[in-house]
Each structure stands twice: as C-alpha cells, then as structure tokens.
Amino acid sequence: MSNINQRDGSVFRVDKFVVPAEARDEILSKVRMTHELLRRQEGFVQDFLLEQFSGPGEFNIVTMVEWESQAAVDKVVPIIKAAHERIAFNPQETIARLGVKADIANYQRVPEL
C-alpha cells in the first residue's frame, strides 16, 4: 500500500446507521446539513456519504469524515453542537424518534507492518 496522501495523525469519524425506509429522506437531509458545516471547519480533509445498494450488511447508511488530527476533532465538536442547538436539532432525539439504529465511533489507520 502506498503512503501517498496518508496522514499519520488522521482521525476518521465513522457513523453507521440502520435507517428505516420511511426515515431515509429526513436522515439524509440532516446528514447533508451537518456535513456542509463540517466541510468548512479547520482540519477537515474529506468526507463520504454512502448508501448500501447490495449485500447482506446491517447498516444501510454510512458516513465517514477524515480529520487531520484529534485536535481538529476536539475543536469541531463544540462548533457542531452549538450549530445544532441554534436550529433546535437534537441528533439523539431524531435518531430515537425515527427508529434509527446508530453505531458511531472514531477510528485511526492500522499501522503498516
């Protein structure tokens, strides 16, 4: 594997969701809104919004955001929280109301051998 374009300190936020069909449009709307804000933050590298189209996997919506470092993640968390509060958006309440199952965590690259 090439080390080109690989940042040693990158942090990857991966959010995986089981989204009922009737909740899809609302969830995707909220995800897109949040990612538009994330893309403007210092330390943002790239993001992906993925939707399962085949296979037996449990999660049908997956998002991934790459950040330059944990410091960048730490700086963006209160910014996103404040932005959500300004528009009265509570992600946990929305997930519960729509019957969405979420698996959310930060990841780092596995070091090469």
N, CA, C and O atoms as a Tinker XYZ file with bonds, in Angstrom:
   452  protein
     1  N      0.847000   -1.180000    0.000000    73     2
     2  CA     0.000000    0.000000    0.000000    64     1     3
     3  C      0.889000    1.239000    0.000000    63     2     4     5
     4  O      1.864000    1.303000    0.749000    81     3
     5  N      0.572000    2.188000   -0.805000    73     3     6
     6  CA     1.334000    3.422000   -0.911000    64     5     7
     7  C      1.018000    4.353000    0.251000    63     6     8     9
     8  O     -0.118000    4.400000    0.724000    81     7
     9  N      2.018000    5.090000    0.709000    73     7    10
    10  CA     1.807000    6.070000    1.768000    64     9    11
    11  C      1.443000    7.438000    1.221000    63    10    12    13
    12  O      1.276000    8.380000    1.996000    81    11
    13  N      1.316000    7.572000   -0.092000    73    11    14
    14  CA     0.943000    8.844000   -0.688000    64    13    15
    15  C     -0.435000    9.243000   -0.192000    63    14    16    17
    16  O     -1.359000    8.429000   -0.169000    81    15
    17  N     -0.569000   10.509000    0.207000    73    15    18
    18  CA    -1.822000   11.075000    0.697000    64    17    19
    19  C     -2.304000   10.449000    2.002000    63    18    20    21
    20  O     -3.476000   10.592000    2.350000    81    19
    21  N     -1.442000    9.771000    2.721000    73    19    22
    22  CA    -1.836000    9.241000    4.026000    64    21    23
    23  C     -1.240000   10.112000    5.109000    63    22    24    25
    24  O     -0.033000   10.354000    5.129000    81    23
    25  N     -2.081000   10.581000    6.005000    73    23    26
    26  CA    -1.652000   11.414000    7.124000    64    25    27
    27  C     -1.529000   10.534000    8.357000    63    26    28    29
    28  O     -2.471000    9.823000    8.708000    81    27
    29  N     -0.386000   10.575000    9.013000    73    27    30
    30  CA    -0.155000    9.711000   10.169000    64    29    31
    31  C     -1.146000    9.961000   11.293000    63    30    32    33
    32  O     -1.580000    9.011000   11.943000    81    31
    33  N     -1.516000   11.211000   11.541000    73    31    34
    34  CA    -2.371000   11.529000   12.671000    64    33    35
    35  C     -3.847000   11.620000   12.354000    63    34    36    37
    36  O     -4.626000   12.051000   13.204000    81    35
    37  N     -4.253000   11.231000   11.169000    73    35    38
    38  CA    -5.662000   11.361000   10.784000    64    37    39
    39  C     -6.583000   10.615000   11.734000    63    38    40    41
    40  O     -6.261000    9.539000   12.240000    81    39
    41  N     -7.731000   11.222000   11.956000    73    39    42
    42  CA    -8.808000   10.600000   12.732000    64    41    43
    43  C    -10.005000   10.487000   11.800000    63    42    44    45
    44  O    -10.341000   11.432000   11.086000    81    43
    45  N    -10.640000    9.332000   11.814000    73    43    46
    46  CA   -11.793000    9.074000   10.964000    64    45    47
    47  C    -13.034000    8.904000   11.835000    63    46    48    49
    48  O    -13.094000    8.014000   12.683000    81    47
    49  N    -14.004000    9.754000   11.618000    73    47    50
    50  CA   -15.299000    9.612000   12.305000    64    49    51
    51  C    -16.177000    8.793000   11.370000    63    50    52    53
    52  O    -16.458000    9.213000   10.247000    81    51
    53  N    -16.607000    7.635000   11.829000    73    51    54
    54  CA   -17.441000    6.747000   11.031000    64    53    55
    55  C    -18.767000    6.562000   11.760000    63    54    56    57
    56  O    -18.810000    6.070000   12.888000    81    55
    57  N    -19.837000    6.961000   11.100000    73    55    58
    58  CA   -21.187000    6.814000   11.632000    64    57    59
    59  C    -21.928000    5.822000   10.744000    63    58    60    61
    60  O    -22.052000    6.028000    9.537000    81    59
    61  N    -22.418000    4.746000   11.349000    73    59    62
    62  CA   -23.145000    3.716000   10.607000    64    61    63
    63  C    -24.579000    3.679000   11.136000    63    62    64    65
    64  O    -24.814000    3.689000   12.344000    81    63
    65  N    -25.522000    3.637000   10.209000    73    63    66
    66  CA   -26.927000    3.701000   10.595000    64    65    67
    67  C    -27.745000    2.599000    9.930000    63    66    68    69
    68  O    -27.517000    2.244000    8.774000    81    67
    69  N    -28.700000    2.069000   10.687000    73    67    70
    70  CA   -29.774000    1.254000   10.126000    64    69    71
    71  C    -30.962000    2.202000   10.070000    63    70    72    73
    72  O    -31.529000    2.564000   11.101000    81    71
    73  N    -31.331000    2.600000    8.865000    73    71    74
    74  CA   -32.366000    3.616000    8.675000    64    73    75
    75  C    -33.595000    2.976000    8.022000    63    74    76    77
    76  O    -33.504000    2.459000    6.909000    81    75
    77  N    -34.736000    3.007000    8.704000    73    75    78
    78  CA   -35.969000    2.523000    8.074000    64    77    79
    79  C    -36.277000    3.347000    6.816000    63    78    80    81
    80  O    -35.959000    4.534000    6.748000    81    79
    81  N    -36.891000    2.710000    5.839000    73    79    82
    82  CA   -37.173000    3.374000    4.555000    64    81    83
    83  C    -37.921000    4.689000    4.748000    63    82    84    85
    84  O    -37.633000    5.664000    4.054000    81    83
    85  N    -38.876000    4.732000    5.678000    73    83    86
    86  CA   -39.673000    5.944000    5.863000    64    85    87
    87  C    -38.886000    7.078000    6.530000    63    86    88    89
    88  O    -39.339000    8.222000    6.532000    81    87
    89  N    -37.723000    6.773000    7.090000    73    87    90
    90  CA   -36.894000    7.798000    7.738000    64    89    91
    91  C    -35.742000    8.274000    6.850000    63    90    92    93
    92  O    -35.048000    9.230000    7.197000    81    91
    93  N    -35.535000    7.614000    5.708000    73    91    94
    94  CA   -34.379000    7.873000    4.853000    64    93    95
    95  C    -34.226000    9.342000    4.486000    63    94    96    97
    96  O    -33.153000    9.911000    4.690000    81    95
    97  N    -35.263000    9.968000    3.952000    73    95    98
    98  CA   -35.147000   11.343000    3.471000    64    97    99
    99  C    -34.795000   12.317000    4.590000    63    98   100   101
   100  O    -33.959000   13.202000    4.406000    81    99
   101  N    -35.431000   12.155000    5.752000    73    99   102
   102  CA   -35.140000   13.063000    6.862000    64   101   103
   103  C    -33.712000   12.875000    7.370000    63   102   104   105
   104  O    -33.008000   13.852000    7.623000    81   103
   105  N    -33.290000   11.634000    7.517000    73   103   106
   106  CA   -31.923000   11.376000    7.990000    64   105   107
   107  C    -30.907000   11.933000    7.001000    63   106   108   109
   108  O    -29.959000   12.607000    7.406000    81   107
   109  N    -31.088000   11.666000    5.724000    73   107   110
   110  CA   -30.130000   12.170000    4.730000    64   109   111
   111  C    -30.103000   13.694000    4.701000    63   110   112   113
   112  O    -29.045000   14.290000    4.500000    81   111
   113  N    -31.236000   14.318000    4.896000    73   111   114
   114  CA   -31.287000   15.782000    4.952000    64   113   115
   115  C    -30.447000   16.310000    6.115000    63   114   116   117
   116  O    -29.677000   17.255000    5.948000    81   115
   117  N    -30.594000   15.705000    7.281000    73   115   118
   118  CA   -29.833000   16.133000    8.464000    64   117   119
   119  C    -28.343000   15.845000    8.291000    63   118   120   121
   120  O    -27.504000   16.661000    8.671000    81   119
   121  N    -28.019000   14.704000    7.727000    73   119   122
   122  CA   -26.608000   14.360000    7.496000    64   121   123
   123  C    -25.981000   15.349000    6.521000    63   122   124   125
   124  O    -24.881000   15.845000    6.763000    81   123
   125  N    -26.663000   15.635000    5.436000    73   123   126
   126  CA   -26.114000   16.591000    4.451000    64   125   127
   127  C    -25.908000   17.972000    5.074000    63   126   128   129
   128  O    -24.883000   18.613000    4.840000    81   127
   129  N    -26.865000   18.424000    5.856000    73   127   130
   130  CA   -26.757000   19.722000    6.520000    64   129   131
   131  C    -25.522000   19.748000    7.426000    63   130   132   133
   132  O    -24.745000   20.703000    7.398000    81   131
   133  N    -25.350000   18.712000    8.213000    73   131   134
   134  CA   -24.211000   18.653000    9.129000    64   133   135
   135  C    -22.895000   18.585000    8.362000    63   134   136   137
   136  O    -21.932000   19.254000    8.736000    81   135
   137  N    -22.838000   17.797000    7.306000    73   135   138
   138  CA   -21.598000   17.667000    6.540000    64   137   139
   139  C    -21.227000   18.961000    5.818000    63   138   140   141
   140  O    -20.044000   19.249000    5.638000    81   139
   141  N    -22.210000   19.733000    5.407000    73   139   142
   142  CA   -21.901000   21.043000    4.808000    64   141   143
   143  C    -21.158000   21.919000    5.801000    63   142   144   145
   144  O    -20.233000   22.638000    5.423000    81   143
   145  N    -21.546000   21.867000    7.054000    73   143   146
   146  CA   -20.860000   22.625000    8.100000    64   145   147
   147  C    -19.485000   22.027000    8.391000    63   146   148   149
   148  O    -18.511000   22.764000    8.544000    81   147
   149  N    -19.398000   20.713000    8.467000    73   147   150
   150  CA   -18.113000   20.059000    8.738000    64   149   151
   151  C    -17.064000   20.423000    7.690000    63   150   152   153
   152  O    -15.903000   20.660000    8.024000    81   151
   153  N    -17.472000   20.466000    6.427000    73   151   154
   154  CA   -16.532000   20.752000    5.334000    64   153   155
   155  C    -15.879000   22.126000    5.448000    63   154   156   157
   156  O    -14.824000   22.359000    4.858000    81   155
   157  N    -16.488000   23.027000    6.191000    73   155   158
   158  CA   -15.945000   24.384000    6.334000    64   157   159
   159  C    -15.037000   24.540000    7.551000    63   158   160   161
   160  O    -14.536000   25.633000    7.815000    81   159
   161  N    -14.823000   23.461000    8.287000    73   159   162
   162  CA   -14.054000   23.551000    9.523000    64   161   163
   163  C    -12.567000   23.293000    9.286000    63   162   164   165
   164  O    -12.179000   22.526000    8.405000    81   163
   165  N    -11.754000   23.954000   10.096000    73   163   166
   166  CA   -10.310000   23.769000   10.047000    64   165   167
   167  C     -9.985000   22.315000   10.413000    63   166   168   169
   168  O    -10.533000   21.771000   11.371000    81   167
   169  N     -9.104000   21.709000    9.653000    73   167   170
   170  CA    -8.695000   20.341000    9.916000    64   169   171
   171  C     -9.494000   19.299000    9.161000    63   170   172   173
   172  O     -9.159000   18.115000    9.202000    81   171
   173  N    -10.557000   19.721000    8.463000    73   171   174
   174  CA   -11.346000   18.801000    7.643000    64   173   175
   175  C    -10.504000   18.359000    6.451000    63   174   176   177
   176  O     -9.842000   19.182000    5.819000    81   175
   177  N    -10.524000   17.061000    6.141000    73   175   178
   178  CA    -9.775000   16.536000    4.995000    64   177   179
   179  C    -10.739000   16.094000    3.895000    63   178   180   181
   180  O    -10.652000   16.570000    2.763000    81   179
   181  N    -11.648000   15.192000    4.223000    73   179   182
   182  CA   -12.595000   14.676000    3.231000    64   181   183
   183  C    -13.740000   13.981000    3.935000    63   182   184   185
   184  O    -13.649000   13.644000    5.116000    81   183
   185  N    -14.817000   13.769000    3.202000    73   183   186
   186  CA   -15.938000   13.027000    3.760000    64   185   187
   187  C    -16.609000   12.197000    2.692000    63   186   188   189
   188  O    -16.449000   12.430000    1.494000    81   187
   189  N    -17.366000   11.216000    3.162000    73   187   190
   190  CA   -18.129000   10.343000    2.281000    64   189   191
   191  C    -19.490000   10.092000    2.918000    63   190   192   193
   192  O    -19.597000    9.933000    4.134000    81   191
   193  N    -20.508000   10.058000    2.100000    73   191   194
   194  CA   -21.847000    9.656000    2.498000    64   193   195
   195  C    -22.191000    8.466000    1.613000    63   194   196   197
   196  O    -22.320000    8.600000    0.396000    81   195
   197  N    -22.337000    7.309000    2.233000    73   195   198
   198  CA   -22.512000    6.067000    1.492000    64   197   199
   199  C    -23.860000    5.441000    1.799000    63   198   200   201
   200  O    -24.336000    5.475000    2.934000    81   199
   201  N    -24.470000    4.866000    0.763000    73   199   202
   202  CA   -25.734000    4.157000    0.946000    64   201   203
   203  C    -25.587000    2.760000    0.360000    63   202   204   205
   204  O    -25.158000    2.595000   -0.782000    81   203
   205  N    -25.943000    1.772000    1.142000    73   203   206
   206  CA   -25.844000    0.382000    0.712000    64   205   207
   207  C    -26.797000    0.127000   -0.454000    63   206   208   209
   208  O    -27.955000    0.543000   -0.421000    81   207
   209  N    -26.306000   -0.556000   -1.478000    73   207   210
   210  CA   -27.174000   -0.905000   -2.600000    64   209   211
   211  C    -27.225000   -2.404000   -2.861000    63   210   212   213
   212  O    -28.029000   -2.867000   -3.670000    81   211
   213  N    -26.365000   -3.172000   -2.176000    73   211   214
   214  CA   -26.436000   -4.627000   -2.292000    64   213   215
   215  C    -25.697000   -5.250000   -1.114000    63   214   216   217
   216  O    -24.963000   -4.574000   -0.394000    81   215
   217  N    -25.902000   -6.531000   -0.936000    73   215   218
   218  CA   -25.214000   -7.257000    0.118000    64   217   219
   219  C    -26.058000   -7.388000    1.372000    63   218   220   221
   220  O    -27.073000   -6.709000    1.531000    81   219
   221  N    -25.622000   -8.273000    2.261000    73   219   222
   222  CA   -26.406000   -8.576000    3.456000    64   221   223
   223  C    -26.093000   -7.687000    4.663000    63   222   224   225
   224  O    -26.600000   -7.949000    5.753000    81   223
   225  N    -25.295000   -6.673000    4.503000    73   223   226
   226  CA   -24.891000   -5.839000    5.636000    64   225   227
   227  C    -26.063000   -5.239000    6.388000    63   226   228   229
   228  O    -27.131000   -5.006000    5.823000    81   227
   229  N    -25.845000   -4.990000    7.678000    73   227   230
   230  CA   -26.888000   -4.450000    8.549000    64   229   231
   231  C    -27.101000   -2.956000    8.333000    63   230   232   233
   232  O    -28.237000   -2.483000    8.335000    81   231
   233  N    -26.020000   -2.219000    8.149000    73   231   234
   234  CA   -26.100000   -0.761000    8.079000    64   233   235
   235  C    -26.331000   -0.315000    6.637000    63   234   236   237
   236  O    -25.600000   -0.718000    5.732000    81   235
   237  N    -27.351000    0.519000    6.430000    73   235   238
   238  CA   -27.663000    0.940000    5.063000    64   237   239
   239  C    -27.203000    2.358000    4.747000    63   238   240   241
   240  O    -27.184000    2.743000    3.578000    81   239
   241  N    -26.835000    3.143000    5.751000    73   239   242
   242  CA   -26.258000    4.478000    5.538000    64   241   243
   243  C    -24.975000    4.552000    6.372000    63   242   244   245
   244  O    -24.983000    4.234000    7.562000    81   243
   245  N    -23.882000    4.970000    5.746000    73   243   246
   246  CA   -22.606000    5.117000    6.443000    64   245   247
   247  C    -22.001000    6.454000    6.042000    63   246   248   249
   248  O    -21.972000    6.811000    4.864000    81   247
   249  N    -21.520000    7.186000    7.040000    73   247   250
   250  CA   -20.789000    8.414000    6.748000    64   249   251
   251  C    -19.383000    8.280000    7.306000    63   250   252   253
   252  O    -19.158000    7.593000    8.302000    81   251
   253  N    -18.439000    8.946000    6.650000    73   251   254
   254  CA   -17.063000    8.952000    7.112000    64   253   255
   255  C    -16.512000   10.346000    6.897000    63   254   256   257
   256  O    -16.669000   10.929000    5.824000    81   255
   257  N    -15.860000   10.880000    7.930000    73   255   258
   258  CA   -15.182000   12.162000    7.826000    64   257   259
   259  C    -13.747000   11.958000    8.281000    63   258   260   261
   260  O    -13.498000   11.413000    9.356000    81   259
   261  N    -12.810000   12.396000    7.457000    73   259   262
   262  CA   -11.401000   12.352000    7.846000    64   261   263
   263  C    -10.991000   13.730000    8.339000    63   262   264   265
   264  O    -11.229000   14.746000    7.685000    81   263
   265  N    -10.361000   13.736000    9.521000    73   263   266
   266  CA    -9.831000   14.951000   10.125000    64   265   267
   267  C     -8.313000   14.845000   10.191000    63   266   268   269
   268  O     -7.769000   13.745000   10.295000    81   267
   269  N     -7.636000   15.972000   10.132000    73   267   270
   270  CA    -6.170000   15.979000   10.175000    64   269   271
   271  C     -5.628000   15.385000   11.467000    63   270   272   273
   272  O     -4.570000   14.755000   11.460000    81   271
   273  N     -6.336000   15.575000   12.572000    73   271   274
   274  CA    -5.815000   15.166000   13.875000    64   273   275
   275  C     -6.942000   15.113000   14.902000    63   274   276   277
   276  O     -8.057000   15.569000   14.652000    81   275
   277  N     -6.623000   14.548000   16.055000    73   275   278
   278  CA    -7.580000   14.551000   17.152000    64   277   279
   279  C     -7.837000   15.974000   17.627000    63   278   280   281
   280  O     -8.946000   16.293000   18.054000    81   279
   281  N     -6.832000   16.827000   17.556000    73   279   282
   282  CA    -7.013000   18.230000   17.953000    64   281   283
   283  C     -8.080000   18.898000   17.090000    63   282   284   285
   284  O     -8.878000   19.688000   17.593000    81   283
   285  N     -8.097000   18.588000   15.798000    73   283   286
   286  CA    -9.121000   19.148000   14.907000    64   285   287
   287  C    -10.507000   18.656000   15.315000    63   286   288   289
   288  O    -11.464000   19.430000   15.324000    81   287
   289  N    -10.614000   17.386000   15.650000    73   287   290
   290  CA   -11.893000   16.818000   16.099000    64   289   291
   291  C    -12.344000   17.527000   17.364000    63   290   292   293
   292  O    -13.504000   17.923000   17.481000    81   291
   293  N    -11.425000   17.688000   18.311000    73   291   294
   294  CA   -11.769000   18.329000   19.583000    64   293   295
   295  C    -12.273000   19.754000   19.382000    63   294   296   297
   296  O    -13.150000   20.209000   20.115000    81   295
   297  N    -11.728000   20.459000   18.398000    73   295   298
   298  CA   -12.158000   21.832000   18.133000    64   297   299
   299  C    -13.527000   21.893000   17.470000    63   298   300   301
   300  O    -14.293000   22.825000   17.715000    81   299
   301  N    -13.839000   20.915000   16.638000    73   299   302
   302  CA   -15.083000   20.973000   15.866000    64   301   303
   303  C    -16.301000   20.515000   16.662000    63   302   304   305
   304  O    -17.417000   20.943000   16.366000    81   303
   305  N    -16.120000   19.668000   17.649000    73   303   306
   306  CA   -17.262000   19.133000   18.409000    64   305   307
   307  C    -18.142000   20.240000   18.988000    63   306   308   309
   308  O    -19.353000   20.213000   18.770000    81   307
   309  N    -17.583000   21.219000   19.720000    73   307   310
   310  CA   -18.466000   22.270000   20.257000    64   309   311
   311  C    -19.069000   23.164000   19.178000    63   310   312   313
   312  O    -20.151000   23.718000   19.371000    81   311
   313  N    -18.394000   23.310000   18.062000    73   311   314
   314  CA   -18.925000   24.120000   16.957000    64   313   315
   315  C    -20.180000   23.466000   16.387000    63   314   316   317
   316  O    -21.187000   24.136000   16.159000    81   315
   317  N    -20.116000   22.168000   16.160000    73   315   318
   318  CA   -21.265000   21.440000   15.607000    64   317   319
   319  C    -22.402000   21.403000   16.624000    63   318   320   321
   320  O    -23.566000   21.581000   16.267000    81   319
   321  N    -22.060000   21.170000   17.887000    73   319   322
   322  CA   -23.093000   21.143000   18.930000    64   321   323
   323  C    -23.829000   22.479000   18.994000    63   322   324   325
   324  O    -25.057000   22.507000   19.075000    81   323
   325  N    -23.091000   23.578000   18.960000    73   323   326
   326  CA   -23.714000   24.911000   19.011000    64   325   327
   327  C    -24.577000   25.164000   17.785000    63   326   328   329
   328  O    -25.665000   25.727000   17.899000    81   327
   329  N    -24.105000   24.755000   16.617000    73   327   330
   330  CA   -24.878000   24.945000   15.381000    64   329   331
   331  C    -26.192000   24.163000   15.449000    63   330   332   333
   332  O    -27.240000   24.671000   15.051000    81   331
   333  N    -26.135000   22.944000   15.949000    73   331   334
   334  CA   -27.350000   22.139000   16.090000    64   333   335
   335  C    -28.312000   22.781000   17.093000    63   334   336   337
   336  O    -29.522000   22.811000   16.867000    81   335
   337  N    -27.773000   23.290000   18.193000    73   335   338
   338  CA   -28.629000   23.943000   19.196000    64   337   339
   339  C    -29.320000   25.178000   18.624000    63   338   340   341
   340  O    -30.482000   25.438000   18.936000    81   339
   341  N    -28.609000   25.945000   17.785000    73   339   342
   342  CA   -29.199000   27.159000   17.193000    64   341   343
   343  C    -30.428000   26.845000   16.351000    63   342   344   345
   344  O    -31.348000   27.658000   16.264000    81   343
   345  N    -30.446000   25.679000   15.736000    73   343   346
   346  CA   -31.591000   25.324000   14.885000    64   345   347
   347  C    -32.505000   24.296000   15.564000    63   346   348   349
   348  O    -33.383000   23.715000   14.925000    81   347
   349  N    -32.287000   24.082000   16.860000    73   347   350
   350  CA   -33.098000   23.151000   17.650000    64   349   351
   351  C    -33.091000   21.739000   17.074000    63   350   352   353
   352  O    -34.123000   21.070000   17.026000    81   351
   353  N    -31.908000   21.295000   16.635000    73   351   354
   354  CA   -31.743000   19.933000   16.117000    64   353   355
   355  C    -30.998000   19.109000   17.151000    63   354   356   357
   356  O    -29.865000   19.426000   17.514000    81   355
   357  N    -31.636000   18.054000   17.621000    73   355   358
   358  CA   -31.033000   17.137000   18.571000    64   357   359
   359  C    -30.859000   15.792000   17.868000    63   358   360   361
   360  O    -31.833000   15.062000   17.684000    81   359
   361  N    -29.622000   15.454000   17.470000    73   359   362
   362  CA   -29.416000   14.212000   16.726000    64   361   363
   363  C    -29.907000   12.962000   17.461000    63   362   364   365
   364  O    -30.504000   12.077000   16.847000    81   363
   365  N    -29.660000   12.886000   18.766000    73   363   366
   366  CA   -30.082000   11.700000   19.513000    64   365   367
   367  C    -31.608000   11.569000   19.532000    63   366   368   369
   368  O    -32.143000   10.469000   19.392000    81   367
   369  N    -32.299000   12.689000   19.706000    73   367   370
   370  CA   -33.766000   12.655000   19.703000    64   369   371
   371  C    -34.284000   12.252000   18.325000    63   370   372   373
   372  O    -35.230000   11.470000   18.220000    81   371
   373  N    -33.675000   12.775000   17.282000    73   371   374
   374  CA   -34.105000   12.450000   15.918000    64   373   375
   375  C    -33.905000   10.971000   15.625000    63   374   376   377
   376  O    -34.784000   10.320000   15.059000    81   375
   377  N    -32.756000   10.445000   16.009000    73   375   378
   378  CA   -32.474000    9.022000   15.801000    64   377   379
   379  C    -33.505000    8.164000   16.535000    63   378   380   381
   380  O    -34.029000    7.204000   15.969000    81   379
   381  N    -33.793000    8.501000   17.771000    73   379   382
   382  CA   -34.773000    7.737000   18.555000    64   381   383
   383  C    -36.172000    7.854000   17.957000    63   382   384   385
   384  O    -36.875000    6.853000   17.821000    81   383
   385  N    -36.576000    9.070000   17.600000    73   383   386
   386  CA   -37.920000    9.298000   17.054000    64   385   387
   387  C    -38.150000    8.531000   15.765000    63   386   388   389
   388  O    -39.250000    8.031000   15.525000    81   387
   389  N    -37.119000    8.434000   14.934000    73   387   390
   390  CA   -37.258000    7.791000   13.629000    64   389   391
   391  C    -36.977000    6.288000   13.658000    63   390   392   393
   392  O    -37.098000    5.613000   12.636000    81   391
   393  N    -36.605000    5.769000   14.816000    73   391   394
   394  CA   -36.325000    4.337000   14.910000    64   393   395
   395  C    -35.050000    3.932000   14.205000    63   394   396   397
   396  O    -34.949000    2.820000   13.686000    81   395
   397  N    -34.078000    4.823000   14.183000    73   395   398
   398  CA   -32.793000    4.566000   13.536000    64   397   399
   399  C    -31.850000    3.935000   14.550000    63   398   400   401
   400  O    -31.825000    4.338000   15.713000    81   399
   401  N    -31.087000    2.964000   14.120000    73   399   402
   402  CA   -30.034000    2.376000   14.949000    64   401   403
   403  C    -28.711000    2.984000   14.495000    63   402   404   405
   404  O    -28.419000    3.018000   13.300000    81   403
   405  N    -27.911000    3.463000   15.448000    73   403   406
   406  CA   -26.651000    4.129000   15.105000    64   405   407
   407  C    -25.474000    3.456000   15.798000    63   406   408   409
   408  O    -25.573000    3.009000   16.941000    81   407
   409  N    -24.362000    3.396000   15.081000    73   407   410
   410  CA   -23.079000    2.925000   15.617000    64   409   411
   411  C    -22.067000    3.991000   15.225000    63   410   412   413
   412  O    -21.729000    4.132000   14.050000    81   411
   413  N    -21.578000    4.750000   16.222000    73   411   414
   414  CA   -20.768000    5.934000   15.950000    64   413   415
   415  C    -19.455000    5.824000   16.713000    63   414   416   417
   416  O    -19.449000    5.570000   17.918000    81   415
   417  N    -18.329000    6.020000   15.997000    73   415   418
   418  CA   -17.032000    5.935000   16.661000    64   417   419
   419  C    -15.962000    6.635000   15.838000    63   418   420   421
   420  O    -16.143000    6.904000   14.651000    81   419
   421  N    -14.844000    6.923000   16.494000    73   419   422
   422  CA   -13.668000    7.457000   15.818000    64   421   423
   423  C    -12.679000    6.328000   15.586000    63   422   424   425
   424  O    -12.550000    5.421000   16.408000    81   423
   425  N    -11.985000    6.392000   14.465000    73   423   426
   426  CA   -11.037000    5.353000   14.070000    64   425   427
   427  C     -9.719000    6.012000   13.646000    63   426   428   429
   428  O     -9.665000    7.197000   13.318000    81   427
   429  N     -8.670000    5.200000   13.667000    73   427   430
   430  CA    -7.381000    5.616000   13.106000    64   429   431
   431  C     -6.889000    4.485000   12.207000    63   430   432   433
   432  O     -7.363000    3.351000   12.289000    81   431
   433  N     -5.932000    4.819000   11.349000    73   431   434
   434  CA    -5.378000    3.801000   10.470000    64   433   435
   435  C     -4.608000    2.764000   11.284000    63   434   436   437
   436  O     -4.000000    3.081000   12.306000    81   435
   437  N     -4.648000    1.525000   10.812000    73   435   438
   438  CA    -3.830000    0.464000   11.382000    64   437   439
   439  C     -2.424000    0.660000   10.828000    63   438   440   441
   440  O     -2.252000    0.756000    9.613000    81   439
   441  N     -1.408000    0.721000   11.701000    73   439   442
   442  CA    -0.040000    0.908000   11.190000    64   441   443
   443  C      0.379000   -0.205000   10.256000    63   442   444   445
   444  O      0.013000   -1.365000   10.444000    81   443
   445  N      1.149000    0.161000    9.250000    73   443   446
   446  CA     1.675000   -0.837000    8.316000    64   445   447
   447  C      2.714000   -1.697000    9.011000    63   446   448   449
   448  O      3.436000   -1.219000    9.886000    81   447
   449  N      2.791000   -2.927000    8.637000    73   447   450
   450  CA     3.791000   -3.840000    9.238000    64   449   451
   451  C      5.163000   -3.600000    8.656000    63   450   452
   452  O      6.122000   -4.270000    9.039000    81   451
